[in-house]
Coordinates of C-alpha atoms in Angstrom, one line a residue:
X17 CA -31.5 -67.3 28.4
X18 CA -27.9 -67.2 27.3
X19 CA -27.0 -63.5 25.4
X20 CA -24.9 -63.2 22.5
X21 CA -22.0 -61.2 22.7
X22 CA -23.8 -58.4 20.6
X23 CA -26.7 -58.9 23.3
X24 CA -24.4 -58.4 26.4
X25 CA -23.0 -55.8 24.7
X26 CA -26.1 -54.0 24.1
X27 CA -28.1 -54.8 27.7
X28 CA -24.9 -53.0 28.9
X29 CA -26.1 -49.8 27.4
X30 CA -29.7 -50.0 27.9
X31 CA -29.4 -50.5 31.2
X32 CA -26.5 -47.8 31.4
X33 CA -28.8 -45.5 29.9
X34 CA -31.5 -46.5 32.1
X35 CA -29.8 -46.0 35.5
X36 CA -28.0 -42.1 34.3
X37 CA -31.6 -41.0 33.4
X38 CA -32.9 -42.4 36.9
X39 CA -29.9 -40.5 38.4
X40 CA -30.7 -37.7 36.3
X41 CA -34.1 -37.3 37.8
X42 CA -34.1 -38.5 41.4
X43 CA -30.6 -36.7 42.2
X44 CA -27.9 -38.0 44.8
X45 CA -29.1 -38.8 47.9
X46 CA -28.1 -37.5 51.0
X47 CA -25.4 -39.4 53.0
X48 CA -26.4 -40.7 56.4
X49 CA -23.3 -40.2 59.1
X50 CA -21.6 -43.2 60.3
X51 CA -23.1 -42.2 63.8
X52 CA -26.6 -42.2 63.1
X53 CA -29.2 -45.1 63.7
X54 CA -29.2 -47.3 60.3
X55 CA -30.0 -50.3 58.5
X56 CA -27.1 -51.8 56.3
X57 CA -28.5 -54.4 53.0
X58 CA -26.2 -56.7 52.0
X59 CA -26.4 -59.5 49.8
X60 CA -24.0 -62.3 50.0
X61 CA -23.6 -66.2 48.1
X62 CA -23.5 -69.8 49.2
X63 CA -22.4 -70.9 52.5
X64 CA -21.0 -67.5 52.9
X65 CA -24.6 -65.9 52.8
X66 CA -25.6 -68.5 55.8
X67 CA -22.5 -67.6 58.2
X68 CA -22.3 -63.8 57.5
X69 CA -25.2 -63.4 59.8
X70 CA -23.9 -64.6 62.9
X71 CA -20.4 -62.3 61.8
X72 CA -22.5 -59.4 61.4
X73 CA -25.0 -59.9 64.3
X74 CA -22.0 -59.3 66.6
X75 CA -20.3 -56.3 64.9
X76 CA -23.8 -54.9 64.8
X77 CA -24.1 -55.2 68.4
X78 CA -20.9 -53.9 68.9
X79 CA -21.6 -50.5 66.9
X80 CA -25.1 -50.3 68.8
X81 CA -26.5 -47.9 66.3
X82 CA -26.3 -50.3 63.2
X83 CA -28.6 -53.3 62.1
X84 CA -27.1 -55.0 59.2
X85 CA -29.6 -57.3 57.3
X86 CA -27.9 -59.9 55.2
X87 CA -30.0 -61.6 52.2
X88 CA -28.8 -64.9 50.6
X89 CA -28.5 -65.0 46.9
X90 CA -27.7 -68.2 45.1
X91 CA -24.7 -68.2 43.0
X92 CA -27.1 -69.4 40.2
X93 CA -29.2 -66.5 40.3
X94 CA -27.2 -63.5 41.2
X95 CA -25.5 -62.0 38.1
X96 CA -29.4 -61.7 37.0
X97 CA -30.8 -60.5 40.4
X98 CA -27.7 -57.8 40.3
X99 CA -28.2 -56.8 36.9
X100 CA -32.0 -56.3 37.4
X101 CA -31.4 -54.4 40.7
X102 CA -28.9 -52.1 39.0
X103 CA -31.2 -51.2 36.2
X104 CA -34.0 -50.5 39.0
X105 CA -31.7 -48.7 41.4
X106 CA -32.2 -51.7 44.0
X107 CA -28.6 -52.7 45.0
X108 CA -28.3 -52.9 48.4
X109 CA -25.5 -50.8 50.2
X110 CA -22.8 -54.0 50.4
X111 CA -22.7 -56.8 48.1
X112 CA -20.1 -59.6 48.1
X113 CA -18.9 -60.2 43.9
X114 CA -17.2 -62.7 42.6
X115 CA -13.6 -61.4 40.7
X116 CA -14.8 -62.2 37.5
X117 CA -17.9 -60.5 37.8
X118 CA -16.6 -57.0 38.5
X119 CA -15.7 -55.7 35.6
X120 CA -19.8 -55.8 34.0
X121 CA -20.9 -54.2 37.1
X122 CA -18.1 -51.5 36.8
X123 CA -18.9 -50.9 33.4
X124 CA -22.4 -50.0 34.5
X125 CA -21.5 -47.3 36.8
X126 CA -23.5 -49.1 39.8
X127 CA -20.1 -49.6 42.1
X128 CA -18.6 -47.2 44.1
X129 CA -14.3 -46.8 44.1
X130 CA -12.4 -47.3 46.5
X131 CA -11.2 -45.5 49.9
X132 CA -7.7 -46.0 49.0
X133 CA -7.3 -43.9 52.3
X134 CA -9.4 -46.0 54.0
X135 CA -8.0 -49.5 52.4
X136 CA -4.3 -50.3 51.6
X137 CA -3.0 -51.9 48.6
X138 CA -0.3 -53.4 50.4
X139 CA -2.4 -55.2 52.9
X140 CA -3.8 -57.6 50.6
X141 CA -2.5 -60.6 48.2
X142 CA -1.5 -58.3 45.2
X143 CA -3.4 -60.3 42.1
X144 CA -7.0 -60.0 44.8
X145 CA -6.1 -56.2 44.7
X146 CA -5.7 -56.5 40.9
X147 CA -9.0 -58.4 40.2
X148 CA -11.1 -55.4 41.7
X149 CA -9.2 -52.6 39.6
X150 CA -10.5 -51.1 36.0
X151 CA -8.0 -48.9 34.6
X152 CA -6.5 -48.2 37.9
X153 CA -9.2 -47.6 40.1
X154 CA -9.9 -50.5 42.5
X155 CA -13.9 -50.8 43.1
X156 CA -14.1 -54.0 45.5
X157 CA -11.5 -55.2 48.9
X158 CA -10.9 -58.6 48.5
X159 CA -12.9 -60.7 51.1
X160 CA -11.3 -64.0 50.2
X161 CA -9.1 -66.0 47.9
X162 CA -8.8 -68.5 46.5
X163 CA -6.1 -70.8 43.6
X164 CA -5.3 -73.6 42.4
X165 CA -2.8 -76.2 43.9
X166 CA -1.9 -79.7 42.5
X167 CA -3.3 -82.7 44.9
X168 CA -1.9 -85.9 44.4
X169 CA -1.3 -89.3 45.8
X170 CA 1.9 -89.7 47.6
X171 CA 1.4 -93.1 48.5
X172 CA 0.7 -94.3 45.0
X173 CA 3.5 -92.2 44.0
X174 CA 6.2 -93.7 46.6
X175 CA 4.9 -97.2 45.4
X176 CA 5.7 -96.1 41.8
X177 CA 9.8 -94.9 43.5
X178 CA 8.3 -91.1 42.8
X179 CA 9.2 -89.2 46.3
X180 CA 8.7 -86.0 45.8
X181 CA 5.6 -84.0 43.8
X182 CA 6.2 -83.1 40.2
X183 CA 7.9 -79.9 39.9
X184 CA 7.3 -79.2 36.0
X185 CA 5.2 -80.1 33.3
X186 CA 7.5 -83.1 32.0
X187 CA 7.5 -84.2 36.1
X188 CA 3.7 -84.5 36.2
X189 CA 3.5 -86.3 32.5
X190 CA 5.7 -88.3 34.4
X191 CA 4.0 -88.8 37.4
X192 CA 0.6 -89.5 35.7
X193 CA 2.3 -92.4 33.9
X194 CA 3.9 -93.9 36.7
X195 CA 0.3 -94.3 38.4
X196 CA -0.7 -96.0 35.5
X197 CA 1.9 -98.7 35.6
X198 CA 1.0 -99.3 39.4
X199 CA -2.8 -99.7 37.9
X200 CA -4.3 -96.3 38.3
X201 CA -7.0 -95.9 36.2
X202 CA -6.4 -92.2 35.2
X203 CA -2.2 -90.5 35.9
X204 CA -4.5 -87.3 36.4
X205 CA -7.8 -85.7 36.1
X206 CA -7.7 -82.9 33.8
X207 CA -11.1 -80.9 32.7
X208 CA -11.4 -81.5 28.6
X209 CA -13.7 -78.9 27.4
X210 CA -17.0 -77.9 29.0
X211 CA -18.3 -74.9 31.7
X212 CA -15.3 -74.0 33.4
X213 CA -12.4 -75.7 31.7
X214 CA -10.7 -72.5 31.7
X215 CA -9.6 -73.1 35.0
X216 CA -7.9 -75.9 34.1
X217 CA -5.7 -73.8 31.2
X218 CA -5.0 -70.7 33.2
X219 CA -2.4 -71.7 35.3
X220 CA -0.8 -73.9 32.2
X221 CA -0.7 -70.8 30.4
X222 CA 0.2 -68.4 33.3
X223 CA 2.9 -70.7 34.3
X224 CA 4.1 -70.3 30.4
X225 CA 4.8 -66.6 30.5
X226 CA 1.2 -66.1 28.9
X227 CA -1.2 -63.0 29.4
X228 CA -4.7 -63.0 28.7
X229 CA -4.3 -59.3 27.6
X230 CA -1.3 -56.7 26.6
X231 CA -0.7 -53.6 28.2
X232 CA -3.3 -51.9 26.0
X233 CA -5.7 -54.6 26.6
X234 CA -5.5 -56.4 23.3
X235 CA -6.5 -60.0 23.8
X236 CA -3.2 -61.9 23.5
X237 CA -4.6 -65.5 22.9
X238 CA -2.7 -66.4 19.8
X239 CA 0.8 -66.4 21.6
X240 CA 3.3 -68.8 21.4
X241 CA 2.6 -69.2 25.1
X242 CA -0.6 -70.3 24.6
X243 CA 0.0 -72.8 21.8
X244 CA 2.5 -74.0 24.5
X245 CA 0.0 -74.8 27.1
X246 CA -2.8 -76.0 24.8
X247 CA -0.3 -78.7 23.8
X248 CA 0.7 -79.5 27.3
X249 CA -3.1 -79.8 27.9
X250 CA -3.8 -81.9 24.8
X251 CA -0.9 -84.8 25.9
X252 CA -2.6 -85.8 28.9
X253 CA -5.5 -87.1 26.2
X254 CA -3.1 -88.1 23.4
X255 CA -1.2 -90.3 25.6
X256 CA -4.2 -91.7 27.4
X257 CA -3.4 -90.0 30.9
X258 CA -6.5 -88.4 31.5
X259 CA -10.5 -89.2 30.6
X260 CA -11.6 -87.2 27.9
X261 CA -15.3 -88.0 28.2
X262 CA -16.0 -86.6 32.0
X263 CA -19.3 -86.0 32.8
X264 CA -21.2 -82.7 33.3
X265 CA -20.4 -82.1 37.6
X266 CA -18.1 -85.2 37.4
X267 CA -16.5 -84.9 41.1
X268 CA -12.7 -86.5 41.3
X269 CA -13.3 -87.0 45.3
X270 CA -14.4 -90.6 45.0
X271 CA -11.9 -91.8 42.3
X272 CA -9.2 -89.4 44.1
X273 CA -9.7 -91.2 47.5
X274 CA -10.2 -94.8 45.5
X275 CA -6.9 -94.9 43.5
X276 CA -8.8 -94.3 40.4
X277 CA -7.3 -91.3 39.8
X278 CA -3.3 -90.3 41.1
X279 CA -3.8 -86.4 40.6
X280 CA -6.1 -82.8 39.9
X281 CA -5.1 -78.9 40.5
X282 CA -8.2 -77.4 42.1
X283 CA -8.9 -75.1 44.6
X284 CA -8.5 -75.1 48.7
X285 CA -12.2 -76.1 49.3
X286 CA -10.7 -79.5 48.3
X287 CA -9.0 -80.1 51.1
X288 CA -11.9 -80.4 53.3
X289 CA -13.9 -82.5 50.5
X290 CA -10.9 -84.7 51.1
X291 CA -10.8 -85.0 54.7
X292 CA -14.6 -85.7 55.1
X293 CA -15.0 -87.8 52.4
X294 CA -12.1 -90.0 53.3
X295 CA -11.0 -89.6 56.7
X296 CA -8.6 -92.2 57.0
X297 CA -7.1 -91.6 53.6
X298 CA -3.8 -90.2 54.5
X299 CA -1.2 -90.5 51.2
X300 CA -2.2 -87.2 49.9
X301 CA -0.7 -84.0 49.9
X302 CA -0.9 -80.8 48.1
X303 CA 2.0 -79.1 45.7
X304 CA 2.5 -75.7 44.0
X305 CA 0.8 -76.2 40.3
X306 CA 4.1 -77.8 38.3
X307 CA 6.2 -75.3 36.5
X308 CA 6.8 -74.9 33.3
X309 CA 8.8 -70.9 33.2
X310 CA 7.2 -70.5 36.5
X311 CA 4.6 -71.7 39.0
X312 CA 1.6 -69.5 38.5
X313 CA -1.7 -69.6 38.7
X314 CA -4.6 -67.3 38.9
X315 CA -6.1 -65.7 42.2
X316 CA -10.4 -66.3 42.5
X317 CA -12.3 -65.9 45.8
X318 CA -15.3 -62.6 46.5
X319 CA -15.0 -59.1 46.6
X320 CA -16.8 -56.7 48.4
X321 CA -18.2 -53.5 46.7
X322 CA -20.6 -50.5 47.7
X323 CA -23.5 -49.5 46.0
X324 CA -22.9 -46.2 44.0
X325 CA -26.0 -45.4 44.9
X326 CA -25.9 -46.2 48.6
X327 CA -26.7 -43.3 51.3
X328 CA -25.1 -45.1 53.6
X329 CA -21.2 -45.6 52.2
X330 CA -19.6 -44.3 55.7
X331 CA -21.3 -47.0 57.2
X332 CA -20.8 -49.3 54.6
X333 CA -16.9 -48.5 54.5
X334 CA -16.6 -49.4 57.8
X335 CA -18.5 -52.8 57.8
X336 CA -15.9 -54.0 55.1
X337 CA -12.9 -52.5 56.9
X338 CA -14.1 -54.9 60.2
X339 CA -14.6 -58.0 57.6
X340 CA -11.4 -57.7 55.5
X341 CA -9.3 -56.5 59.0
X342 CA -6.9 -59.7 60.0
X343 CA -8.1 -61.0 63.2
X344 CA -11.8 -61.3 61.4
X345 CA -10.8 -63.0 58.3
X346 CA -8.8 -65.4 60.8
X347 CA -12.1 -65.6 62.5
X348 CA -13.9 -65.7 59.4
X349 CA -11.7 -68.8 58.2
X350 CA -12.2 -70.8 61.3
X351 CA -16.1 -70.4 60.4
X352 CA -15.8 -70.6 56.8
X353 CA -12.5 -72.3 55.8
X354 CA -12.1 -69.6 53.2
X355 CA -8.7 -68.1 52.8
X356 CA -8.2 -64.8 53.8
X357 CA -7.6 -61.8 50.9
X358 CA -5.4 -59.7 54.1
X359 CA -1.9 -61.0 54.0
X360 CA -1.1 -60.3 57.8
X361 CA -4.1 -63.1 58.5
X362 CA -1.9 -66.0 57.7
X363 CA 0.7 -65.2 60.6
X364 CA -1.1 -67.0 63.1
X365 CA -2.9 -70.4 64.1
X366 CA -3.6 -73.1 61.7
X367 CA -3.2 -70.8 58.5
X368 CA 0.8 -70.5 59.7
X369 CA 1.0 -74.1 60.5
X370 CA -0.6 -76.1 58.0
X371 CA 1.5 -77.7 55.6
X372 CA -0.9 -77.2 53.1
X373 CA -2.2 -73.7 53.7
X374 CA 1.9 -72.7 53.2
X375 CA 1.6 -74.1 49.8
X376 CA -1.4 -72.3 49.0
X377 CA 0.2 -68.8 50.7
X378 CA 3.2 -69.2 48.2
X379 CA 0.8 -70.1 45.5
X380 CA -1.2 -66.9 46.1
X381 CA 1.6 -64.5 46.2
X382 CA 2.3 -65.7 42.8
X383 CA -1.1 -65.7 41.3
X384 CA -2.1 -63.1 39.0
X385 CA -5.5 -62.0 38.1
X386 CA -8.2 -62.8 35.8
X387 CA -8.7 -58.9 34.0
X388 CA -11.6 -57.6 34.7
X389 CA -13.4 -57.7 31.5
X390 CA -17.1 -56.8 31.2
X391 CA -17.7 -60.2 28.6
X392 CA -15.5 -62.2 31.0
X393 CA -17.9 -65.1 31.1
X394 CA -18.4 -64.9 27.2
X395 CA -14.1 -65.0 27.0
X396 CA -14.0 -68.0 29.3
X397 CA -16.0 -70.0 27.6
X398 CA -14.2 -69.9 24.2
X399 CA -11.2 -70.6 26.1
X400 CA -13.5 -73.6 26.9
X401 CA -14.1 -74.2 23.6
X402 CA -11.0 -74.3 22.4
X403 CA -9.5 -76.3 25.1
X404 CA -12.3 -79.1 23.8
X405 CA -11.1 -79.2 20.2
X406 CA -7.8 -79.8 21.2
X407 CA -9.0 -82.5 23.7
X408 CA -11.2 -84.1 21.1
X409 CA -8.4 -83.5 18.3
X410 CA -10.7 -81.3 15.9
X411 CA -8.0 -78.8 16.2
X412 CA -4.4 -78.5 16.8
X413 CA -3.3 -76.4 19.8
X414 CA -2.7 -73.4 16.7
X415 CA -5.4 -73.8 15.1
X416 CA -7.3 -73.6 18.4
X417 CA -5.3 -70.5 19.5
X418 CA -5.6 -68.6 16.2
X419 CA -9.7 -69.4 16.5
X420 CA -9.6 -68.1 20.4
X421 CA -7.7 -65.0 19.2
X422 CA -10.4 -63.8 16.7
X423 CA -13.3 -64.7 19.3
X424 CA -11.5 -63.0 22.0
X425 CA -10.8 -59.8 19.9
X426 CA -14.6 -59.3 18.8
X427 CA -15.4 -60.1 22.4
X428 CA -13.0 -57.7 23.9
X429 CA -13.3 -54.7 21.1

């Protein structure tokens, strides 16, 4: 069942209610020391849930007085697993949360802040610090990061004279048409509308100057900026660079490594889908996300938080200090290929060599957050929605922005 905005709204307090009246009655419970035999419960999602055992099976043998029991969740399932476990007081002790969940589950009390004692500011990719803060408190350490990055076609590109990757917006307009001409199907793949699409926009409209919000937090969706971006976005389908009918899950890996299609901006998992899906392919190569005042784009990946209601946060402190320290999230990329939240990570191996994994550093000391809102899923998709009138040409990129602003400010109070 998908909730209203009133709905959200609402659960939020219900279940806030709920869990101070439980806390109320049972009390806090008593702390176990970081010395004593325990069991830490940790939930983690995807492929991550599925590696973090054999991670976790060694540090646990290294301790000698801690089991740690990791349960997979799917990503499908877990914002309602989590928010029925916070109403019940069921969390376990660790869990890994994505950045645009946090600010829902810090709403509801259930996460415990931060050991800025313990864990460093400066240690970590400075938006990933941002997307686990609510008014200045950080309640999650980034585990791992992710942005976007533009992938495109160099030898299609050198075949249409183009040597270098587009640098700003007019170079990739560019760029799209010049595939064309050498009988590319699509100059690009951009998202039109649909679950998601908002990652397409954010780093058109971070790269613009935009802000999602203003120093008091008032959505800020009606800017110039973002009538800039949504206009960008809207040329690709008013000059016939990009599909505007993709499918539900379309994937751009088979008309990427085809010719179908000379360009996307995605994320780093793309890079393997790449490689295993076309091994020999090599005229490809990955670029910051073009310019248009700047290069930015926003910072994803997991954090992880502790259970406010944990009696075992010593324990569980230090079990996220080992993950997030840099020689395990080197270790933990080799297993995982996910990017590492701990700057002083990258400084060795394959993450300081690869040509690729440099542009993706530079990209993520430029990102900036996504705020941690409580309704974030509700915001992003009427950015969606907007994004699809201009794509299907119900709406200019004003008329879109000016509807976005009055959704966003009943969303965001």
């Amino acid at each position: 069942m998908k909730l209203t905005v009133r709905q959200s709204g609402a659960l939020a307090v219900v279940l806030a209610g709920s869990m101070a009246l439980s806390a109320c009655g049972d009390g806090a419970e008593e702390q176990v020391g970081a010395e004593e035999e325990q069991t830490l419960t940790v939930w983690a999602m995807g492929e991550e849930a599925q590696r973090l055992g054999a991670i976790t099976d060694v540090y646990a043998a290294e301790q000698g007085n801690v089991t740690v029991e990791v349960t997979p969740v799917s990503w499908e399932n877990v914002h309602q697993k989590m928010v029925a476990a916070s109403a019940a007081g069921e969390l376990p002790d660790v869990m890994q949360m994505g950045t645009t969940m946090m600010g829902e589950f810090v709403e509801l009390g259930v996460l415990e802040p931060v050991d800025t004692e313990r864990f460093a500011a400066d240690d970590f990719f400075p938006a990933a610090w941002d997307s686990a803060e609510v008014d200045g408190e950080a309640y999650g350490v980034p585990w791992y990061v992710d942005t976007r990055v533009l992938y495109y076609r160099t030898d299609l590109a050198e075949q249409a004279g183009i040597a270098e990757p587009p640098a700003d917006w007019a170079a990739m307009r560019e760029l799209a048409a010049a595939y064309q001409e050498e009988g590319v199907r699509w100059g690009a793949s951009v998202q039109p509308g649909g679950t998601g699409a908002w990652q397409t926009l954010l780093p058109m409209y971070y790269s613009a100057g935009g802000q999602l919000l203003d120093a008091e937090g008032n959505p800020t969706l009606d800017s110039p900026e973002m009538v800039e971006a949504l206009t960008e976005f809207g040329r690709y389908f008013d000059e016939g660079l990009a599909n505007d009918s993709v499918q539900p899950g379309y994937d751009v890996i088979p008309d990427f490594g085809n010719g179908d299609v000379g360009m996307f901006v995605s994320g780093p998992w793309m890079v393997r889908n790449i490689t295993d899906g076309f091994p020999d392919l090599d005229g490809w190569a990955v670029a910051p996300v073009p310019a248009d005042e700047s290069s930015t784009s926003f910072i994803g990946g997991a954090n992880l938080v502790i259970s406010a209601d944990s009696p075992r946060k010593e324990a569980a402190a230090a079990l996220i200090g080992h993950l997030t320290s840099p020689e395990q999230q080197q270790i933990w990329y080799e297993e995982s290929s996910s990017l590492p939240a701990n700057q002083a990570a990258w400084d060795g191996g394959e993450l300081a060599e690869s040509d690729a994994l440099r542009v993706m550093r530079g990209a993520l000391e430029t990102s900036k957050a996504v705020p941690a809102l409580p309704a974030w899923e509700e915001l992003a998709e009427e950015i969606s929605g907007a994004m699809e009138s201009v794509s299907t040409g119900n709406a200019t990129p004003e008329e879109a922005a000016s509807e976005l602003q009055s959704a966003a400010e009943d969303i965001v109070g």
